[in-house]
Tab-separated table of C-alpha atoms in Angstrom:
chain	number	residue	atom	x	y	z
A	27	UNK	CA	-20.065	5.016	-16.656
A	28	UNK	CA	-16.331	5.002	-17.727
A	29	UNK	CA	-15.033	8.791	-17.103
A	30	UNK	CA	-13.157	9.590	-20.509
A	31	UNK	CA	-10.085	11.889	-20.474
A	32	UNK	CA	-11.692	15.054	-22.608
A	33	UNK	CA	-8.908	15.176	-25.155
A	34	UNK	CA	-9.870	11.738	-26.357
A	35	UNK	CA	-13.755	12.818	-27.350
A	36	UNK	CA	-12.795	14.462	-30.791
A	37	UNK	CA	-10.720	11.068	-31.806
A	38	UNK	CA	-13.609	8.808	-30.391
A	39	UNK	CA	-16.427	10.866	-31.985
A	40	UNK	CA	-14.420	11.107	-35.280
A	41	UNK	CA	-13.930	7.277	-35.435
A	42	UNK	CA	-17.639	6.828	-34.404
A	43	UNK	CA	-18.886	9.105	-36.951
A	44	UNK	CA	-16.875	7.089	-39.356
A	45	UNK	CA	-18.520	3.958	-38.476
A	46	UNK	CA	-22.081	5.374	-38.431
A	47	UNK	CA	-21.387	6.339	-41.900
A	48	UNK	CA	-19.870	3.014	-43.034
A	49	UNK	CA	-23.083	1.288	-41.444
A	50	UNK	CA	-25.485	3.695	-43.554
A	51	UNK	CA	-23.690	2.911	-46.790
A	52	UNK	CA	-23.723	-0.809	-45.804
A	53	UNK	CA	-20.024	-0.964	-45.846
A	54	UNK	CA	-19.938	-3.587	-43.544
A	55	UNK	CA	-15.684	-4.361	-43.203
A	56	UNK	CA	-15.006	-0.631	-43.366
A	57	UNK	CA	-17.522	-0.137	-40.023
A	58	UNK	CA	-15.869	-2.959	-38.216
A	59	UNK	CA	-13.048	-1.149	-38.553
A	60	UNK	CA	-14.274	1.572	-37.307
A	61	UNK	CA	-15.876	0.194	-34.254
A	62	UNK	CA	-12.599	-1.409	-33.346
A	63	UNK	CA	-10.978	1.745	-33.601
A	64	UNK	CA	-13.556	3.798	-31.527
A	65	UNK	CA	-13.310	1.150	-28.886
A	66	UNK	CA	-9.405	1.354	-28.764
A	67	UNK	CA	-9.507	5.036	-28.411
A	68	UNK	CA	-11.998	4.709	-25.565
A	69	UNK	CA	-9.822	2.411	-23.759
A	70	UNK	CA	-6.758	4.351	-24.401
A	71	UNK	CA	-8.177	7.737	-23.145
A	72	UNK	CA	-10.206	6.232	-19.946
A	73	UNK	CA	-9.486	7.969	-16.737
A	74	UNK	CA	-10.405	5.597	-13.485
A	75	UNK	CA	-10.808	7.416	-10.341
A	76	UNK	CA	-7.810	6.502	-8.040
A	77	UNK	CA	-7.741	6.381	-4.346
A	78	UNK	CA	-3.998	7.746	-2.734
A	79	UNK	CA	-2.956	6.706	0.388
A	80	UNK	CA	-3.594	9.400	3.137
A	81	UNK	CA	-0.225	9.976	4.248
A	82	UNK	CA	1.642	13.494	3.502
A	83	UNK	CA	4.904	12.115	3.602
A	84	UNK	CA	4.463	9.480	0.573
A	85	UNK	CA	5.225	10.855	-2.896
A	86	UNK	CA	2.829	8.787	-4.805
A	87	UNK	CA	3.676	7.879	-8.540
A	88	UNK	CA	2.330	10.430	-11.133
A	89	UNK	CA	1.840	7.964	-13.814
A	90	UNK	CA	0.804	4.211	-14.506
A	91	UNK	CA	3.579	1.979	-16.130
A	92	UNK	CA	6.400	0.232	-15.181
A	93	UNK	CA	9.778	2.114	-13.458
A	94	UNK	CA	12.226	2.466	-15.878
A	95	UNK	CA	14.881	4.447	-13.776
A	96	UNK	CA	16.116	5.152	-10.286
A	97	UNK	CA	19.107	7.369	-10.084
A	98	UNK	CA	20.494	9.675	-7.583
A	99	UNK	CA	22.049	12.701	-8.598
A	100	UNK	CA	24.675	14.700	-6.058
A	101	UNK	CA	23.029	17.894	-7.937
A	102	UNK	CA	20.276	18.788	-9.975
A	103	UNK	CA	19.345	22.254	-11.537
A	104	UNK	CA	16.586	23.985	-9.444
A	105	UNK	CA	17.195	22.074	-6.439
A	106	UNK	CA	19.124	23.086	-3.527
A	107	UNK	CA	20.729	19.434	-2.825
A	108	UNK	CA	20.943	15.927	-4.254
A	109	UNK	CA	17.672	14.718	-5.534
A	110	UNK	CA	16.387	11.201	-6.735
A	111	UNK	CA	14.805	10.429	-10.142
A	112	UNK	CA	12.292	8.062	-10.686
A	113	UNK	CA	11.243	7.334	-14.526
A	114	UNK	CA	8.039	5.272	-15.511
A	115	UNK	CA	7.683	4.202	-19.067
A	116	UNK	CA	3.828	4.175	-19.882
A	117	UNK	CA	2.792	1.399	-22.720
A	118	UNK	CA	-0.212	1.902	-24.995
A	119	UNK	CA	-2.477	-0.028	-22.862
A	120	UNK	CA	-1.543	1.959	-19.543
A	121	UNK	CA	-3.710	5.000	-18.169
A	122	UNK	CA	-2.190	7.910	-19.605
A	123	UNK	CA	-3.976	10.658	-17.381
A	124	UNK	CA	-0.856	11.895	-15.029
A	125	UNK	CA	-1.632	12.457	-11.503
A	126	UNK	CA	0.078	15.102	-8.681
A	127	UNK	CA	2.461	12.918	-6.490
A	128	UNK	CA	2.329	15.509	-3.232
A	129	UNK	CA	-0.114	17.993	-2.052
A	130	UNK	CA	0.823	21.503	-2.778
A	131	UNK	CA	1.036	24.201	-5.417
A	132	UNK	CA	2.047	24.709	-8.902
A	133	UNK	CA	4.533	27.150	-9.135
A	134	UNK	CA	5.351	26.642	-12.839
A	135	UNK	CA	4.354	24.587	-16.340
A	136	UNK	CA	6.927	24.698	-18.594
A	137	UNK	CA	6.642	23.687	-22.569
A	138	UNK	CA	9.850	22.564	-24.070
A	139	UNK	CA	10.131	21.940	-27.909
A	140	UNK	CA	12.077	18.808	-29.023
A	141	UNK	CA	12.700	15.647	-31.067
A	142	UNK	CA	10.820	12.581	-31.044
A	143	UNK	CA	13.301	10.088	-30.002
A	144	UNK	CA	11.809	6.548	-28.672
A	145	UNK	CA	10.560	7.135	-25.070
A	146	UNK	CA	12.249	4.125	-23.859
A	147	UNK	CA	15.875	5.852	-24.576
A	148	UNK	CA	17.168	7.532	-21.698
A	149	UNK	CA	18.364	10.595	-23.612
A	150	UNK	CA	14.927	11.365	-24.519
A	151	UNK	CA	14.692	13.116	-21.378
A	152	UNK	CA	16.713	15.870	-22.164
A	153	UNK	CA	16.248	15.703	-26.163
A	154	UNK	CA	12.368	15.214	-26.711
A	155	UNK	CA	9.589	17.396	-26.343
A	156	UNK	CA	8.454	17.873	-22.842
A	157	UNK	CA	6.279	19.475	-20.143
A	158	UNK	CA	7.828	20.546	-16.670
A	159	UNK	CA	5.583	20.733	-13.641
A	160	UNK	CA	7.744	22.605	-10.702
A	161	UNK	CA	5.578	22.088	-7.652
A	162	UNK	CA	6.114	22.999	-3.974
A	163	UNK	CA	4.920	20.536	-1.028
A	164	UNK	CA	3.078	22.045	1.666
A	165	UNK	CA	5.943	21.887	3.704
A	166	UNK	CA	7.999	23.873	1.030
A	167	UNK	CA	10.022	20.534	-0.664
A	168	UNK	CA	10.538	21.208	-4.010
A	169	UNK	CA	9.061	18.604	-6.721
A	170	UNK	CA	9.541	18.371	-10.297
A	171	UNK	CA	7.384	16.229	-12.587
A	172	UNK	CA	8.144	15.856	-16.234
A	173	UNK	CA	5.922	14.556	-19.169
A	174	UNK	CA	7.918	13.268	-21.815
A	175	UNK	CA	6.906	12.687	-25.447
A	176	UNK	CA	7.936	10.048	-28.014
A	177	UNK	CA	7.716	8.385	-31.162
A	178	UNK	CA	3.873	7.954	-30.757
A	179	UNK	CA	3.441	10.904	-28.189
A	180	UNK	CA	2.880	14.075	-30.212
A	181	UNK	CA	1.472	16.401	-27.631
A	182	UNK	CA	1.649	16.785	-23.968
A	183	UNK	CA	-1.545	18.578	-22.101
A	184	UNK	CA	-1.729	20.279	-18.866
A	185	UNK	CA	-4.781	20.423	-16.827
A	186	UNK	CA	-3.238	23.110	-14.190
A	187	UNK	CA	-1.607	26.316	-14.242
A	188	UNK	CA	0.777	28.527	-11.717
A	189	UNK	CA	-0.713	29.076	-8.561
A	190	UNK	CA	-2.936	26.120	-8.446
A	191	UNK	CA	-3.441	24.146	-5.026
A	192	UNK	CA	-3.456	20.767	-5.616
A	193	UNK	CA	-4.011	17.232	-3.618
A	194	UNK	CA	-1.928	14.099	-3.863
A	195	UNK	CA	-4.008	12.434	-6.856
A	196	UNK	CA	-5.223	15.152	-8.561
A	197	UNK	CA	-5.168	15.476	-12.361
A	198	UNK	CA	-2.092	17.272	-13.654
A	199	UNK	CA	-2.444	16.374	-17.142
A	200	UNK	CA	-1.820	13.650	-19.968
A	201	UNK	CA	0.215	12.689	-23.041
A	202	UNK	CA	-1.871	11.698	-26.053
A	203	UNK	CA	-0.503	8.298	-27.119
A	204	UNK	CA	2.777	8.465	-25.266
A	205	UNK	CA	5.408	7.498	-23.251
A	206	UNK	CA	7.124	8.347	-19.977
A	207	UNK	CA	6.960	10.177	-17.012
A	208	UNK	CA	10.015	11.249	-14.593
A	209	UNK	CA	9.894	12.536	-11.109
A	210	UNK	CA	12.840	14.505	-9.281
A	211	UNK	CA	12.568	14.900	-5.776
A	212	UNK	CA	15.137	15.725	-2.805
A	213	UNK	CA	17.165	12.654	-1.581
A	214	UNK	CA	18.307	13.904	1.897
A	215	UNK	CA	16.169	11.690	4.282
A	216	UNK	CA	14.294	10.361	1.571
A	217	UNK	CA	13.686	6.481	1.267
A	218	UNK	CA	12.901	5.391	-2.092
A	219	UNK	CA	10.062	2.309	-2.005
A	220	UNK	CA	10.280	1.196	-5.692
A	221	UNK	CA	13.064	-0.355	-7.956
A	222	UNK	CA	13.362	-0.691	-11.639
A	223	UNK	CA	10.897	-3.109	-13.311
A	224	UNK	CA	8.136	-2.468	-10.698
A	225	UNK	CA	4.592	-1.909	-11.913
A	226	UNK	CA	2.773	1.323	-10.783
A	227	UNK	CA	-0.504	3.024	-10.824
A	228	UNK	CA	-0.911	7.086	-10.950
A	229	UNK	CA	-2.317	8.237	-7.639
A	230	UNK	CA	-1.969	5.061	-5.768
A	231	UNK	CA	1.469	3.641	-5.739
A	232	UNK	CA	3.802	5.251	-3.183
A	233	UNK	CA	7.312	5.712	-4.667
A	234	UNK	CA	9.133	7.113	-1.875
A	235	UNK	CA	8.846	8.472	1.537
A	236	UNK	CA	10.130	12.174	2.074
A	237	UNK	CA	9.906	13.336	5.716
A	238	UNK	CA	7.667	16.189	6.227
A	239	UNK	CA	9.914	19.491	6.658
A	240	UNK	CA	9.736	21.241	9.932
A	241	UNK	CA	11.201	24.540	11.317
């Protein structure tokens, strides 16, 4: 049986109820439309299982979609040195449940109000509503995952809290009807494994190789 993200059930039940009511009232066209909407919602809120590559040095994609950005920053707030940023744009047909890219601990989960610019625009990262997940890999490496809302994405949802321990591929949250996810990680000694335009899968596709930090 297909797993459905819990945020989808109110929408699915509402559409299904509308279809049932239409059937009782013998409103065939309305019933067919409601059935179509119900099917589309089930597909959108699907939450399939994933099997990450068992390598603790790999940073795995937190989202399904297409890599829209691969960028290097000499410095970035919250990191002790240079970082890479990999942005992933999620289309409506992609799975919208987001996952932990590394094993470690959730340090902070921060919600930030903002605009509703198209998620494909680069300024959306700065200006749009978003949710930030500051993580620490088990070797102390800082990782930042950012859910960015867009025109259709009206809300980000978190499944974790500060202090939670996560494994690679564990569910972090989802964006309802949305849009893009960014991941930031230290650049020193790191090898990025994807380019812009690559399709990736949350919990499965390696984005980068980060050597394990040793004392």
